[in-house]
Amino acid sequence: MKFETLTIHAGQEPDPNNGAVMTPIYQTSTYAQDGVGKARQGYEYSRTKNPTRLALENCLAALEGGLYGLAFSSGMAATDTVLRLVSSGDHVLAGNDVYGGTFRLFDKVLTRYGMKFDFVDTTDPENVADSLTPQTRLVWLETPTNPLLSVTDIRAVAEIVHAHPNHPLLVVDNTFATPYLQRPLELGADIVIHSMTKYLGGHSDTVGGAAIVRDKAVYEKLAFLQNAVGAVPGPMDCFLVLRGIKTLPVRMDRHTENAASLADYLAGHSKISRVMYPFHSSHPQVHIAKRQMKAGGGMISFIMKEGRDAAVKAAEATKIFTLAESLGGVESLIEVPAAMTHLSTAGSQIAVDPGLVRLSVGIEHKDDLLADIEQALDKA
Ligand code: PLP
């Protein structure tokens, strides 16, 4: 089946009890058993397994070209659970432009448990080769990155990582691209991570995370951790993401069309020193982006020549773009990462430019979005 058909049907069948076309919200914590230790259809307790969540997990696996999906209560919960594959004393190599919350979890929380982290520029795969150590157990990539939209060659990094004698796991955070635009497992990644809060949910109405894998042994370890740690989403949240996914390709096409026009406009603006958009001709990794992504997606970042104050003025002057954190919903959002989503990176090696503005370009009419950004930049 093609991707567009999978988004609507994968993991979902009319309910066997009554034919309900939409997967029901199985709002239950527990399940009647046929005898002591005799669970019906493997359902015992909803932290371990829930039919609404299972439909979502199977759908996610199909979309990413994986065999197994696991849903979590947030993107960070998914990240934290995957990092529990790593033990004290192990080394993790990560990109130096990862989401601020990912950096905070690695740098401020997990280092306390004896894990060692290095953050390198993964846009040059040689940096990955040079930084792997005998203790490296996991390599964490984000591409395109939040907030700089840097692009890493997943296949090139996968080859380097898999040639290492330790066989570290390669994890790719695919939140910005979504499986419609990029499928890291097909390029050699071992685990794909998502914040489902973003494009998969698509309507800014729920928080969720996911991990998708191909290898049964890795899946079994993660499923054990998912149940043992317990950071699972409720059935209502799973239903909302399942519903959101049904329109993912249609939404991503419009996000991309709108963002590509805005990127062209911003690149020619006199108050802007640099625009970051994966498919824009000025992007340093545009050739890699075009090779591994179907389109550029809905996220754009740009740097105001006049720095922080101009960035703040622009972000506070929009009328259709809402000043807010997060991204990937149908509505357009604007933010200043250094003061908002990436505040936790301040003073660190991955701190972002204070003049940086990030747009999550929604699916409104592009003329209205262009006019809104134009008038906001006039005031900056
Ligand atoms: N990964 C990326 C790229 C993100 O942008 C985010 C959140 O913004 C996360 C992970 C964390 O996801 P969540 O906010 O659902 O915990």
Tab-separated table of C-alpha atoms and ligand atoms in Angstrom:
chain	number	residue	atom	x	y	z
A	1	MET	CA	0.000	0.000	0.000
A	2	LYS	CA	1.085	3.558	-0.674
A	3	PHE	CA	1.885	5.918	2.209
A	4	GLU	CA	-1.349	7.924	1.835
A	5	THR	CA	-3.414	4.740	2.156
A	6	LEU	CA	-1.384	3.524	5.142
A	7	THR	CA	-2.002	6.780	7.038
A	8	ILE	CA	-5.724	6.049	6.931
A	9	HIS	CA	-5.807	2.271	7.338
A	10	ALA	CA	-2.577	0.874	8.834
A	11	GLY	CA	-3.162	-0.747	12.225
A	12	GLN	CA	-6.856	0.067	12.020
A	13	GLU	CA	-9.792	-2.133	11.097
A	14	PRO	CA	-13.483	-1.709	11.804
A	15	ASP	CA	-13.980	-2.669	15.460
A	16	PRO	CA	-14.581	-6.449	15.666
A	17	ASN	CA	-17.325	-5.933	18.285
A	18	ASN	CA	-19.608	-3.599	16.351
A	19	GLY	CA	-17.973	-2.432	13.118
A	20	ALA	CA	-17.118	1.093	14.379
A	21	VAL	CA	-15.077	2.585	11.551
A	22	MET	CA	-13.009	4.857	13.786
A	23	THR	CA	-10.802	3.040	16.298
A	24	PRO	CA	-12.670	3.350	19.616
A	25	ILE	CA	-11.115	5.125	22.591
A	26	TYR	CA	-10.699	2.149	24.919
A	27	GLN	CA	-10.858	4.219	28.081
A	28	THR	CA	-10.086	1.364	30.451
A	29	SER	CA	-7.231	0.647	32.808
A	30	THR	CA	-7.886	-3.078	33.152
A	31	TYR	CA	-9.501	-6.082	31.405
A	32	ALA	CA	-11.636	-9.011	32.584
A	33	GLN	CA	-9.706	-12.278	32.562
A	34	ASP	CA	-11.160	-15.665	31.644
A	35	GLY	CA	-9.399	-17.371	34.525
A	36	VAL	CA	-6.434	-16.713	36.806
A	37	GLY	CA	-3.589	-15.617	34.534
A	38	LYS	CA	-5.807	-16.109	31.438
A	39	ALA	CA	-5.943	-12.740	29.707
A	40	ARG	CA	-8.330	-12.284	26.771
A	41	GLN	CA	-6.384	-11.438	23.603
A	42	GLY	CA	-3.326	-10.572	25.690
A	43	TYR	CA	-4.906	-7.556	27.416
A	44	GLU	CA	-4.303	-7.397	31.174
A	45	TYR	CA	-3.576	-3.802	32.137
A	46	SER	CA	-3.422	-0.620	30.039
A	47	ARG	CA	0.110	0.429	30.974
A	48	THR	CA	1.211	-2.766	29.237
A	49	LYS	CA	-1.255	-2.886	26.338
A	50	ASN	CA	-4.340	-0.983	25.219
A	51	PRO	CA	-6.240	-1.496	21.936
A	52	THR	CA	-6.315	2.203	20.967
A	53	ARG	CA	-2.598	2.509	21.655
A	54	LEU	CA	-1.862	-0.720	19.783
A	55	ALA	CA	-3.664	0.596	16.682
A	56	LEU	CA	-1.510	3.737	16.821
A	57	GLU	CA	1.688	1.742	17.408
A	58	ASN	CA	0.995	-0.517	14.425
A	59	CYS	CA	0.148	2.481	12.264
A	60	LEU	CA	3.408	4.220	13.231
A	61	ALA	CA	5.420	1.080	12.429
A	62	ALA	CA	3.863	0.882	8.958
A	63	LEU	CA	4.449	4.569	8.188
A	64	GLU	CA	8.136	4.476	9.160
A	65	GLY	CA	8.793	1.218	7.314
A	66	GLY	CA	9.454	-0.449	10.680
A	67	LEU	CA	8.100	-3.632	12.202
A	68	TYR	CA	7.287	-2.381	15.691
A	69	GLY	CA	5.994	0.907	17.090
A	70	LEU	CA	5.873	2.060	20.697
A	71	ALA	CA	3.884	5.069	21.880
A	72	PHE	CA	4.830	7.253	24.830
A	73	SER	CA	3.275	10.084	26.802
A	74	SER	CA	5.592	12.695	25.210
A	75	GLY	CA	8.557	12.955	22.869
A	76	MET	CA	10.787	13.356	25.923
A	77	ALA	CA	9.312	10.211	27.495
A	78	ALA	CA	10.177	8.311	24.294
A	79	THR	CA	13.718	9.749	24.366
A	80	ASP	CA	14.174	8.948	28.053
A	81	THR	CA	12.986	5.359	27.569
A	82	VAL	CA	15.324	4.808	24.604
A	83	LEU	CA	18.242	6.189	26.650
A	84	ARG	CA	17.525	3.493	29.256
A	85	LEU	CA	19.063	1.058	26.775
A	86	VAL	CA	22.339	2.716	27.823
A	87	SER	CA	24.120	1.964	31.111
A	88	SER	CA	26.301	3.909	33.491
A	89	GLY	CA	29.786	4.371	31.988
A	90	ASP	CA	28.498	4.106	28.417
A	91	HIS	CA	29.103	6.865	25.889
A	92	VAL	CA	26.432	8.556	23.780
A	93	LEU	CA	27.323	10.677	20.777
A	94	ALA	CA	24.757	13.310	19.818
A	95	GLY	CA	24.353	16.116	17.321
A	96	ASN	CA	25.290	19.582	18.562
A	97	ASP	CA	22.003	21.147	17.428
A	98	VAL	CA	19.445	18.853	19.044
A	99	TYR	CA	16.140	20.048	20.522
A	100	GLY	CA	16.825	21.985	23.760
A	101	GLY	CA	14.819	19.511	25.858
A	102	THR	CA	16.851	16.604	24.495
A	103	PHE	CA	20.076	18.428	25.397
A	104	ARG	CA	18.692	19.182	28.874
A	105	LEU	CA	17.765	15.523	29.475
A	106	PHE	CA	21.201	14.325	28.322
A	107	ASP	CA	23.291	17.057	29.958
A	108	LYS	CA	21.394	17.794	33.177
A	109	VAL	CA	19.685	14.511	34.047
A	110	LEU	CA	21.338	11.464	32.507
A	111	THR	CA	24.931	12.559	33.193
A	112	ARG	CA	24.013	12.191	36.891
A	113	TYR	CA	23.647	8.458	36.264
A	114	GLY	CA	27.149	8.102	34.855
A	115	MET	CA	26.367	8.267	31.136
A	116	LYS	CA	28.844	10.261	29.080
A	117	PHE	CA	27.707	12.554	26.278
A	118	ASP	CA	29.525	14.287	23.463
A	119	PHE	CA	27.829	16.766	21.133
A	120	VAL	CA	29.359	17.138	17.674
A	121	ASP	CA	28.440	18.656	14.330
A	122	THR	CA	26.972	15.613	12.591
A	123	THR	CA	26.477	17.472	9.293
A	124	ASP	CA	30.051	16.299	8.675
A	125	PRO	CA	29.882	12.475	9.123
A	126	GLU	CA	33.671	12.451	9.686
A	127	ASN	CA	33.019	14.128	13.049
A	128	VAL	CA	30.949	11.095	13.998
A	129	ALA	CA	33.708	8.719	12.879
A	130	ASP	CA	36.290	10.690	14.906
A	131	SER	CA	34.164	10.818	18.067
A	132	LEU	CA	33.095	7.184	18.440
A	133	THR	CA	34.829	5.540	21.399
A	134	PRO	CA	35.061	1.924	22.610
A	135	GLN	CA	32.304	2.881	25.097
A	136	THR	CA	29.870	4.350	22.526
A	137	ARG	CA	26.538	2.523	22.719
A	138	LEU	CA	24.234	5.000	21.030
A	139	VAL	CA	24.422	7.753	18.398
A	140	TRP	CA	21.644	10.366	18.470
A	141	LEU	CA	20.846	12.329	15.329
A	142	GLU	CA	18.247	14.939	14.671
A	143	THR	CA	17.693	15.888	11.027
A	144	PRO	CA	16.531	18.439	10.121
A	145	THR	CA	17.448	19.923	13.480
A	146	ASN	CA	15.467	22.108	15.823
A	147	PRO	CA	15.986	25.063	15.511
A	148	LEU	CA	18.712	25.460	12.846
A	149	LEU	CA	17.278	23.056	10.250
A	150	SER	CA	20.721	21.491	9.734
A	151	VAL	CA	20.663	18.303	7.720
A	152	THR	CA	22.774	15.198	8.358
A	153	ASP	CA	23.350	12.450	5.808
A	154	ILE	CA	21.624	9.563	7.610
A	155	ARG	CA	22.961	6.864	5.286
A	156	ALA	CA	26.579	8.068	5.616
A	157	VAL	CA	26.356	8.184	9.417
A	158	ALA	CA	24.632	4.776	9.525
A	159	GLU	CA	27.521	3.237	7.554
A	160	ILE	CA	30.080	4.708	9.970
A	161	VAL	CA	28.132	3.681	13.072
A	162	HIS	CA	27.484	0.145	11.865
A	163	ALA	CA	31.136	-0.380	10.935
A	164	HIS	CA	32.118	0.286	14.571
A	165	PRO	CA	32.980	-2.947	16.440
A	166	ASN	CA	30.558	-2.106	19.324
A	167	HIS	CA	27.554	-1.878	16.987
A	168	PRO	CA	26.118	1.235	18.651
A	169	LEU	CA	22.455	1.930	17.952
A	170	LEU	CA	21.716	4.801	15.583
A	171	VAL	CA	18.676	6.809	16.690
A	172	VAL	CA	17.121	9.481	14.462
A	173	ASP	CA	14.642	12.051	15.749
A	174	ASN	CA	12.336	12.375	12.726
A	175	THR	CA	9.945	14.897	14.286
A	176	PHE	CA	10.569	17.747	11.808
A	177	ALA	CA	10.455	15.674	8.627
A	178	THR	CA	7.769	13.095	9.533
A	179	PRO	CA	7.723	9.693	7.791
A	180	TYR	CA	5.961	11.316	4.821
A	181	LEU	CA	9.116	13.271	3.956
A	182	GLN	CA	11.877	11.038	5.345
A	183	ARG	CA	12.160	7.418	6.499
A	184	PRO	CA	15.372	6.963	8.518
A	185	LEU	CA	14.969	3.187	9.025
A	186	GLU	CA	15.225	2.754	5.252
A	187	LEU	CA	18.464	4.776	5.339
A	188	GLY	CA	20.051	2.581	8.014
A	189	ALA	CA	18.839	3.953	11.367
A	190	ASP	CA	18.008	1.455	14.120
A	191	ILE	CA	15.431	3.515	16.009
A	192	VAL	CA	13.244	6.422	14.908
A	193	ILE	CA	11.936	8.815	17.532
A	194	HIS	CA	9.054	11.279	17.300
A	195	SER	CA	7.446	13.984	19.262
A	196	MET	CA	3.897	13.104	18.161
A	197	THR	CA	2.908	16.439	19.683
A	198	LYS	CA	4.014	18.008	16.404
A	199	TYR	CA	3.136	16.993	12.817
A	200	LEU	CA	1.844	13.486	13.579
A	201	GLY	CA	-0.844	14.855	15.904
A	202	GLY	CA	-0.938	17.956	13.736
A	203	HIS	CA	-3.552	20.006	15.605
A	204	SER	CA	-1.745	21.273	18.744
A	205	ASP	CA	-4.201	19.398	20.927
A	206	THR	CA	-2.159	16.577	22.440
A	207	VAL	CA	1.309	15.670	23.713
A	208	GLY	CA	2.848	12.326	22.743
A	209	GLY	CA	5.978	10.509	21.654
A	210	ALA	CA	6.965	7.408	19.716
A	211	ALA	CA	9.800	5.010	18.961
A	212	ILE	CA	9.786	2.767	15.883
A	213	VAL	CA	12.187	-0.108	15.199
A	214	ARG	CA	12.785	-3.036	12.851
A	215	ASP	CA	14.818	-5.339	15.049
A	216	LYS	CA	12.833	-7.707	17.291
A	217	ALA	CA	15.453	-7.831	20.046
A	218	VAL	CA	15.599	-4.015	20.288
A	219	TYR	CA	11.797	-3.894	20.253
A	220	GLU	CA	11.554	-6.398	23.081
A	221	LYS	CA	13.978	-4.376	25.213
A	222	LEU	CA	12.016	-1.180	24.532
A	223	ALA	CA	8.640	-2.836	25.152
A	224	PHE	CA	9.977	-4.098	28.484
A	225	LEU	CA	11.130	-0.553	29.357
A	226	GLN	CA	7.874	1.018	28.120
A	227	ASN	CA	5.971	-1.156	30.584
A	228	ALA	CA	8.557	-1.063	33.387
A	229	VAL	CA	9.027	2.725	33.288
A	230	GLY	CA	5.403	3.430	32.410
A	231	ALA	CA	5.526	6.699	30.428
A	232	VAL	CA	2.603	5.654	28.223
A	233	PRO	CA	-0.055	7.818	26.569
A	234	GLY	CA	-3.742	7.530	27.447
A	235	PRO	CA	-6.216	6.150	24.884
A	236	MET	CA	-7.743	9.578	24.156
A	237	ASP	CA	-4.322	10.942	23.172
A	238	CYS	CA	-3.669	7.893	21.001
A	239	PHE	CA	-7.023	8.425	19.275
A	240	LEU	CA	-6.194	12.082	18.571
A	241	VAL	CA	-2.834	11.180	17.027
A	242	LEU	CA	-4.398	8.365	14.966
A	243	ARG	CA	-6.937	10.852	13.648
A	244	GLY	CA	-4.266	13.467	12.981
A	245	ILE	CA	-2.124	10.996	11.024
A	246	LYS	CA	-4.970	10.378	8.553
A	247	THR	CA	-4.352	13.824	7.018
A	248	LEU	CA	-0.552	13.880	7.425
A	249	PRO	CA	0.333	13.765	3.691
A	250	VAL	CA	-2.240	16.421	2.777
A	251	ARG	CA	-1.113	18.691	5.588
A	252	MET	CA	2.595	18.207	4.867
A	253	ASP	CA	2.099	19.111	1.210
A	254	ARG	CA	0.449	22.397	2.204
A	255	HIS	CA	2.946	23.115	5.019
A	256	THR	CA	5.723	22.638	2.474
A	257	GLU	CA	4.123	24.774	-0.238
A	258	ASN	CA	3.579	27.646	2.212
A	259	ALA	CA	7.015	27.361	3.839
A	260	ALA	CA	8.871	27.217	0.517
A	261	SER	CA	7.232	30.505	-0.593
A	262	LEU	CA	7.982	32.157	2.728
A	263	ALA	CA	11.606	30.973	2.649
A	264	ASP	CA	12.065	32.597	-0.778
A	265	TYR	CA	10.565	35.845	0.494
A	266	LEU	CA	12.649	35.875	3.702
A	267	ALA	CA	15.881	35.103	1.818
A	268	GLY	CA	15.500	38.382	-0.066
A	269	HIS	CA	14.602	40.531	2.966
A	270	SER	CA	16.995	43.348	3.887
A	271	LYS	CA	16.608	42.866	7.673
A	272	ILE	CA	17.522	39.186	7.581
A	273	SER	CA	21.091	37.885	7.454
A	274	ARG	CA	20.385	34.180	6.961
A	275	VAL	CA	17.442	31.924	6.212
A	276	MET	CA	17.470	28.246	7.086
A	277	TYR	CA	15.182	25.975	5.056
A	278	PRO	CA	16.335	22.493	3.943
A	279	PHE	CA	15.235	22.815	0.301
A	280	HIS	CA	16.329	26.461	-0.177
A	281	SER	CA	19.241	26.860	-2.573
A	282	SER	CA	21.224	28.720	0.135
A	283	HIS	CA	21.038	25.810	2.604
A	284	PRO	CA	24.520	24.288	3.116
A	285	GLN	CA	23.188	20.706	2.946
A	286	VAL	CA	20.515	21.254	0.307
A	287	HIS	CA	21.850	18.371	-1.817
A	288	ILE	CA	21.662	15.907	1.050
A	289	ALA	CA	18.207	17.208	1.991
A	290	LYS	CA	16.982	16.665	-1.562
A	291	ARG	CA	18.430	13.160	-1.610
A	292	GLN	CA	16.927	11.919	1.640
A	293	MET	CA	13.762	14.023	1.991
A	294	LYS	CA	10.739	14.195	-0.292
A	295	ALA	CA	10.254	17.935	0.393
A	296	GLY	CA	11.500	20.701	2.684
A	297	GLY	CA	8.695	20.585	5.279
A	298	GLY	CA	7.019	23.367	7.213
A	299	MET	CA	9.775	24.747	9.465
A	300	ILE	CA	11.894	27.828	8.728
A	301	SER	CA	14.410	29.669	10.887
A	302	PHE	CA	16.034	33.019	10.152
A	303	ILE	CA	18.452	35.409	11.821
A	304	MET	CA	17.647	39.092	12.206
A	305	LYS	CA	20.626	41.326	11.330
A	306	GLU	CA	19.842	43.587	14.290
A	307	GLY	CA	19.878	40.691	16.777
A	308	ARG	CA	17.707	39.853	19.763
A	309	ASP	CA	15.576	43.013	19.985
A	310	ALA	CA	14.611	42.838	16.330
A	311	ALA	CA	13.779	39.128	16.691
A	312	VAL	CA	11.562	39.840	19.699
A	313	LYS	CA	9.835	42.758	17.917
A	314	ALA	CA	9.100	40.642	14.845
A	315	ALA	CA	7.794	37.733	16.922
A	316	GLU	CA	5.541	40.030	18.945
A	317	ALA	CA	4.143	41.840	15.884
A	318	THR	CA	2.532	38.997	13.929
A	319	LYS	CA	-1.243	38.721	13.802
A	320	ILE	CA	-1.852	35.333	12.178
A	321	PHE	CA	1.317	33.611	13.374
A	322	THR	CA	0.703	32.969	17.079
A	323	LEU	CA	3.615	33.644	19.429
A	324	ALA	CA	3.973	30.220	21.029
A	325	GLU	CA	6.279	27.284	21.622
A	326	SER	CA	5.805	23.973	19.803
A	327	LEU	CA	5.280	23.387	16.085
A	328	GLY	CA	3.675	21.164	13.496
A	329	GLY	CA	0.032	22.156	13.973
A	330	VAL	CA	-2.287	23.421	11.254
A	331	GLU	CA	-1.917	26.972	12.605
A	332	SER	CA	1.221	29.051	12.060
A	333	LEU	CA	3.430	29.740	15.081
A	334	ILE	CA	6.403	32.049	15.642
A	335	GLU	CA	8.974	32.040	18.427
A	336	VAL	CA	12.445	33.214	19.474
A	337	PRO	CA	14.296	29.975	20.380
A	338	ALA	CA	17.050	31.555	22.543
A	339	ALA	CA	14.395	33.033	24.848
A	340	MET	CA	11.776	30.280	24.580
A	341	THR	CA	12.167	26.647	23.396
A	342	HIS	CA	15.952	26.601	23.657
A	343	LEU	CA	16.408	28.645	26.836
A	344	SER	CA	17.841	25.504	28.479
A	345	THR	CA	20.822	25.670	26.078
A	346	ALA	CA	21.852	29.211	27.187
A	347	GLY	CA	25.553	29.402	27.961
A	348	SER	CA	26.129	25.829	26.739
A	349	GLN	CA	28.070	24.648	23.704
A	350	ILE	CA	24.795	24.396	21.788
A	351	ALA	CA	23.408	27.857	22.680
A	352	VAL	CA	21.530	29.478	19.788
A	353	ASP	CA	21.853	32.962	18.260
A	354	PRO	CA	19.629	35.421	20.192
A	355	GLY	CA	18.543	36.990	16.874
A	356	LEU	CA	17.117	33.691	15.617
A	357	VAL	CA	13.383	33.491	14.834
A	358	ARG	CA	11.671	30.138	14.186
A	359	LEU	CA	8.480	29.725	12.175
A	360	SER	CA	6.183	26.739	12.139
A	361	VAL	CA	4.368	27.505	8.919
A	362	GLY	CA	0.760	26.342	9.061
A	363	ILE	CA	-1.747	25.471	6.362
A	364	GLU	CA	-3.547	28.822	6.142
A	365	HIS	CA	-3.517	30.667	2.784
A	366	LYS	CA	0.060	31.579	1.894
A	367	ASP	CA	-0.872	35.130	0.829
A	368	ASP	CA	-2.160	35.860	4.355
A	369	LEU	CA	0.969	34.364	5.907
A	370	LEU	CA	3.278	36.359	3.646
A	371	ALA	CA	1.395	39.594	4.379
A	372	ASP	CA	1.581	38.890	8.117
A	373	ILE	CA	5.342	38.292	8.114
A	374	GLU	CA	5.873	41.323	5.869
A	375	GLN	CA	4.068	43.678	8.259
A	376	ALA	CA	5.809	42.149	11.318
A	377	LEU	CA	9.257	42.607	9.752
A	378	ASP	CA	8.352	46.232	8.947
A	379	LYS	CA	7.965	46.790	12.700
A	380	ALA	CA	11.174	44.945	13.686
B	1	PLP	N1	12.252	16.265	19.460
B	1	PLP	C1	12.055	17.413	18.817
B	1	PLP	C2	12.767	17.656	17.511
B	1	PLP	C3	11.227	18.396	19.355
B	1	PLP	O1	11.056	19.550	18.690
B	1	PLP	C4	10.584	18.144	20.600
B	1	PLP	C5	9.716	19.165	21.215
B	1	PLP	O2	9.667	20.297	20.781
B	1	PLP	C6	10.820	16.930	21.248
B	1	PLP	C7	11.639	16.001	20.650
B	1	PLP	C8	10.196	16.634	22.567
B	1	PLP	O3	8.848	16.283	22.397
B	1	PLP	P1	7.701	16.553	23.466
B	1	PLP	O4	7.568	18.041	23.627
B	1	PLP	O5	6.504	15.885	22.878
B	1	PLP	O6	8.133	15.914	24.743
